[in-house]
Amino acid sequence: MEVLKDLFFPKKCVSCHKYGSYLCSKCLNLISVCSSRICPECGKPAPFGMVHFSCKTKTSPEGLTTIFNYNGVVKKTILKFKYRFVSDLAKTIIELFLSCCGEDRAFSKFVNQKNVVLIPVPLHWQRKNWRGFNQAELLGKMIANKLGISYISNLLLRIKNTKTQTMLKREERLKNIKNAFDISQKTIPDISISQYPNILLFDDVWTTGATMKEGAKVLKQQGFSKVWGLTLARGI
């Protein structure tokens, strides 16, 4: 079956369009890795991506891990995920992503705690139905499996069908995403908050951080004690 699939629908690199694989070896070497970590509140450089003491509030994420710069090959790859999920391509980029995460001491320390659960940033049901899937859910599940941690896809809900953040300026993004999330009252009875005190909140791209911070705020207001942000890439 796989041979027939490759015969009729041959793989080609998402960046240079060379046939053979979704990411050729040349383009893999062009992937840009973030040279530093930033505070999830102010966006300025921070050791290991941990929130600055002076920035920290009751609802702040404890930190942020994001590996790639959102440009070039990575940007093309993520856009391919977003509008036409390709599992083989996802496996390639996630393996590279996690190999880089393994070198991040703060991230490794957080993930190696007991009772860590990965929660993806949700789409509104109308957008999810239109697209057919939520890339953060699919990629997040693959990452959780690789890390050997729990995964819950329906705890955090997007209750407001927001405009896409892509073309909005910073202040517009903050306003657009405000009060967009809530906790699923159907899911809460099935889990104990004390059972999962450590949340790994996953999204594909970090730009201003408005979406991640709003999600972390709702989770912490509900009683979850620690939230660490995780994204594949960061806008530059």
PDB file of N, CA, C and O in Angstrom, residues 11-24 27-28 31 72-81 84 86 88-90 92-93:
ATOM      1  N   LYS A  11       6.377  11.758  -2.562  1.00  0.00           N
ATOM      2  CA  LYS A  11       6.729  12.773  -1.580  1.00  0.00           C
ATOM      3  C   LYS A  11       7.689  13.780  -2.209  1.00  0.00           C
ATOM      4  O   LYS A  11       8.542  13.420  -3.015  1.00  0.00           O
ATOM      5  N   LYS A  12       7.521  15.034  -1.831  1.00  0.00           N
ATOM      6  CA  LYS A  12       8.492  16.037  -2.254  1.00  0.00           C
ATOM      7  C   LYS A  12       8.705  17.030  -1.124  1.00  0.00           C
ATOM      8  O   LYS A  12       7.806  17.271  -0.313  1.00  0.00           O
ATOM      9  N   CYS A  13       9.874  17.570  -1.057  1.00  0.00           N
ATOM     10  CA  CYS A  13      10.263  18.474   0.015  1.00  0.00           C
ATOM     11  C   CYS A  13       9.348  19.697   0.042  1.00  0.00           C
ATOM     12  O   CYS A  13       9.099  20.318  -1.007  1.00  0.00           O
ATOM     13  N   VAL A  14       8.854  20.053   1.235  1.00  0.00           N
ATOM     14  CA  VAL A  14       7.935  21.191   1.355  1.00  0.00           C
ATOM     15  C   VAL A  14       8.637  22.516   1.073  1.00  0.00           C
ATOM     16  O   VAL A  14       7.977  23.520   0.802  1.00  0.00           O
ATOM     17  N   SER A  15       9.958  22.519   1.115  1.00  0.00           N
ATOM     18  CA  SER A  15      10.689  23.767   0.905  1.00  0.00           C
ATOM     19  C   SER A  15      11.223  23.915  -0.517  1.00  0.00           C
ATOM     20  O   SER A  15      10.891  24.868  -1.211  1.00  0.00           O
ATOM     21  N   CYS A  16      12.028  22.951  -0.975  1.00  0.00           N
ATOM     22  CA  CYS A  16      12.653  23.075  -2.303  1.00  0.00           C
ATOM     23  C   CYS A  16      11.930  22.270  -3.380  1.00  0.00           C
ATOM     24  O   CYS A  16      12.266  22.353  -4.554  1.00  0.00           O
ATOM     25  N   HIS A  17      10.948  21.422  -2.958  1.00  0.00           N
ATOM     26  CA  HIS A  17      10.110  20.620  -3.860  1.00  0.00           C
ATOM     27  C   HIS A  17      10.859  19.478  -4.555  1.00  0.00           C
ATOM     28  O   HIS A  17      10.388  18.933  -5.541  1.00  0.00           O
ATOM     29  N   LYS A  18      12.020  19.131  -4.014  1.00  0.00           N
ATOM     30  CA  LYS A  18      12.759  17.985  -4.536  1.00  0.00           C
ATOM     31  C   LYS A  18      12.040  16.702  -4.145  1.00  0.00           C
ATOM     32  O   LYS A  18      11.605  16.535  -3.006  1.00  0.00           O
ATOM     33  N   TYR A  19      11.872  15.768  -5.083  1.00  0.00           N
ATOM     34  CA  TYR A  19      11.166  14.520  -4.804  1.00  0.00           C
ATOM     35  C   TYR A  19      12.022  13.579  -3.947  1.00  0.00           C
ATOM     36  O   TYR A  19      13.247  13.582  -4.024  1.00  0.00           O
ATOM     37  N   GLY A  20      11.318  12.800  -3.107  1.00  0.00           N
ATOM     38  CA  GLY A  20      11.995  11.804  -2.296  1.00  0.00           C
ATOM     39  C   GLY A  20      11.569  11.799  -0.845  1.00  0.00           C
ATOM     40  O   GLY A  20      11.400  10.750  -0.231  1.00  0.00           O
ATOM     41  N   SER A  21      11.365  12.982  -0.270  1.00  0.00           N
ATOM     42  CA  SER A  21      10.939  13.082   1.128  1.00  0.00           C
ATOM     43  C   SER A  21      10.289  14.446   1.349  1.00  0.00           C
ATOM     44  O   SER A  21      10.456  15.358   0.533  1.00  0.00           O
ATOM     45  N   TYR A  22       9.550  14.575   2.488  1.00  0.00           N
ATOM     46  CA  TYR A  22       8.888  15.842   2.765  1.00  0.00           C
ATOM     47  C   TYR A  22       9.866  16.918   3.218  1.00  0.00           C
ATOM     48  O   TYR A  22       9.591  18.107   3.107  1.00  0.00           O
ATOM     49  N   LEU A  23      11.007  16.487   3.755  1.00  0.00           N
ATOM     50  CA  LEU A  23      12.079  17.413   4.101  1.00  0.00           C
ATOM     51  C   LEU A  23      13.396  16.777   3.674  1.00  0.00           C
ATOM     52  O   LEU A  23      13.841  15.804   4.281  1.00  0.00           O
ATOM     53  N   CYS A  24      14.005  17.308   2.661  1.00  0.00           N
ATOM     54  CA  CYS A  24      15.266  16.726   2.171  1.00  0.00           C
ATOM     55  C   CYS A  24      16.400  17.088   3.130  1.00  0.00           C
ATOM     56  O   CYS A  24      16.280  18.001   3.954  1.00  0.00           O
ATOM     57  N   CYS A  27      17.496  20.807   3.121  1.00  0.00           N
ATOM     58  CA  CYS A  27      16.592  21.753   3.781  1.00  0.00           C
ATOM     59  C   CYS A  27      16.551  21.532   5.288  1.00  0.00           C
ATOM     60  O   CYS A  27      16.365  22.488   6.057  1.00  0.00           O
ATOM     61  N   LEU A  28      16.730  20.291   5.724  1.00  0.00           N
ATOM     62  CA  LEU A  28      16.823  20.033   7.164  1.00  0.00           C
ATOM     63  C   LEU A  28      17.976  20.815   7.779  1.00  0.00           C
ATOM     64  O   LEU A  28      17.873  21.340   8.892  1.00  0.00           O
ATOM     65  N   ILE A  31      17.249  24.563   8.700  1.00  0.00           N
ATOM     66  CA  ILE A  31      16.316  24.910   9.777  1.00  0.00           C
ATOM     67  C   ILE A  31      17.015  25.793  10.801  1.00  0.00           C
ATOM     68  O   ILE A  31      18.111  25.493  11.270  1.00  0.00           O
ATOM     69  N   GLY A  72      11.541  30.545   6.989  1.00  0.00           N
ATOM     70  CA  GLY A  72      12.087  29.587   6.040  1.00  0.00           C
ATOM     71  C   GLY A  72      11.429  28.224   6.039  1.00  0.00           C
ATOM     72  O   GLY A  72      10.199  28.099   5.920  1.00  0.00           O
ATOM     73  N   VAL A  73      12.245  27.193   6.196  1.00  0.00           N
ATOM     74  CA  VAL A  73      11.787  25.809   6.122  1.00  0.00           C
ATOM     75  C   VAL A  73      10.746  25.505   7.192  1.00  0.00           C
ATOM     76  O   VAL A  73       9.734  24.861   6.923  1.00  0.00           O
ATOM     77  N   VAL A  74      10.981  25.984   8.417  1.00  0.00           N
ATOM     78  CA  VAL A  74      10.061  25.701   9.527  1.00  0.00           C
ATOM     79  C   VAL A  74       8.689  26.322   9.261  1.00  0.00           C
ATOM     80  O   VAL A  74       7.650  25.691   9.485  1.00  0.00           O
ATOM     81  N   LYS A  75       8.663  27.549   8.783  1.00  0.00           N
ATOM     82  CA  LYS A  75       7.392  28.213   8.497  1.00  0.00           C
ATOM     83  C   LYS A  75       6.615  27.458   7.425  1.00  0.00           C
ATOM     84  O   LYS A  75       5.406  27.226   7.564  1.00  0.00           O
ATOM     85  N   LYS A  76       7.291  27.044   6.362  1.00  0.00           N
ATOM     86  CA  LYS A  76       6.634  26.278   5.299  1.00  0.00           C
ATOM     87  C   LYS A  76       6.093  24.952   5.838  1.00  0.00           C
ATOM     88  O   LYS A  76       5.001  24.510   5.475  1.00  0.00           O
ATOM     89  N   THR A  77       6.870  24.321   6.723  1.00  0.00           N
ATOM     90  CA  THR A  77       6.470  23.037   7.290  1.00  0.00           C
ATOM     91  C   THR A  77       5.234  23.178   8.167  1.00  0.00           C
ATOM     92  O   THR A  77       4.284  22.394   8.067  1.00  0.00           O
ATOM     93  N   ILE A  78       5.222  24.185   9.036  1.00  0.00           N
ATOM     94  CA  ILE A  78       4.093  24.380   9.945  1.00  0.00           C
ATOM     95  C   ILE A  78       2.832  24.765   9.180  1.00  0.00           C
ATOM     96  O   ILE A  78       1.724  24.307   9.502  1.00  0.00           O
ATOM     97  N   LEU A  79       2.970  25.567   8.145  1.00  0.00           N
ATOM     98  CA  LEU A  79       1.802  25.904   7.329  1.00  0.00           C
ATOM     99  C   LEU A  79       1.259  24.662   6.623  1.00  0.00           C
ATOM    100  O   LEU A  79       0.050  24.512   6.442  1.00  0.00           O
ATOM    101  N   LYS A  80       2.147  23.756   6.241  1.00  0.00           N
ATOM    102  CA  LYS A  80       1.725  22.484   5.644  1.00  0.00           C
ATOM    103  C   LYS A  80       0.931  21.666   6.653  1.00  0.00           C
ATOM    104  O   LYS A  80      -0.094  21.070   6.331  1.00  0.00           O
ATOM    105  N   PHE A  81       1.405  21.647   7.921  1.00  0.00           N
ATOM    106  CA  PHE A  81       0.673  20.966   8.991  1.00  0.00           C
ATOM    107  C   PHE A  81      -0.724  21.555   9.130  1.00  0.00           C
ATOM    108  O   PHE A  81      -1.725  20.860   9.211  1.00  0.00           O
ATOM    109  N   ARG A  84      -2.930  21.015   5.863  1.00  0.00           N
ATOM    110  CA  ARG A  84      -3.011  19.676   5.271  1.00  0.00           C
ATOM    111  C   ARG A  84      -2.087  18.764   6.052  1.00  0.00           C
ATOM    112  O   ARG A  84      -0.949  18.544   5.660  1.00  0.00           O
ATOM    113  N   VAL A  86       0.209  16.160   7.467  1.00  0.00           N
ATOM    114  CA  VAL A  86       0.940  15.054   6.846  1.00  0.00           C
ATOM    115  C   VAL A  86       1.717  14.345   7.954  1.00  0.00           C
ATOM    116  O   VAL A  86       2.665  14.903   8.510  1.00  0.00           O
ATOM    117  N   ASP A  88       3.850  11.804   8.099  1.00  0.00           N
ATOM    118  CA  ASP A  88       5.273  11.535   7.905  1.00  0.00           C
ATOM    119  C   ASP A  88       6.107  12.797   8.139  1.00  0.00           C
ATOM    120  O   ASP A  88       7.187  12.751   8.728  1.00  0.00           O
ATOM    121  N   LEU A  89       5.602  13.916   7.678  1.00  0.00           N
ATOM    122  CA  LEU A  89       6.276  15.198   7.868  1.00  0.00           C
ATOM    123  C   LEU A  89       6.288  15.564   9.351  1.00  0.00           C
ATOM    124  O   LEU A  89       7.299  16.042   9.883  1.00  0.00           O
ATOM    125  N   ALA A  90       5.181  15.298  10.037  1.00  0.00           N
ATOM    126  CA  ALA A  90       5.072  15.587  11.468  1.00  0.00           C
ATOM    127  C   ALA A  90       6.101  14.787  12.249  1.00  0.00           C
ATOM    128  O   ALA A  90       6.777  15.321  13.138  1.00  0.00           O
ATOM    129  N   THR A  92       8.967  13.633  11.271  1.00  0.00           N
ATOM    130  CA  THR A  92      10.317  14.134  11.014  1.00  0.00           C
ATOM    131  C   THR A  92      10.623  15.373  11.845  1.00  0.00           C
ATOM    132  O   THR A  92      11.655  15.459  12.522  1.00  0.00           O
ATOM    133  N   ILE A  93       9.716  16.351  11.820  1.00  0.00           N
ATOM    134  CA  ILE A  93       9.975  17.617  12.511  1.00  0.00           C
ATOM    135  C   ILE A  93       9.897  17.434  14.024  1.00  0.00           C
ATOM    136  O   ILE A  93      10.637  18.074  14.788  1.00  0.00           O
TER     137      ILE A  93
END
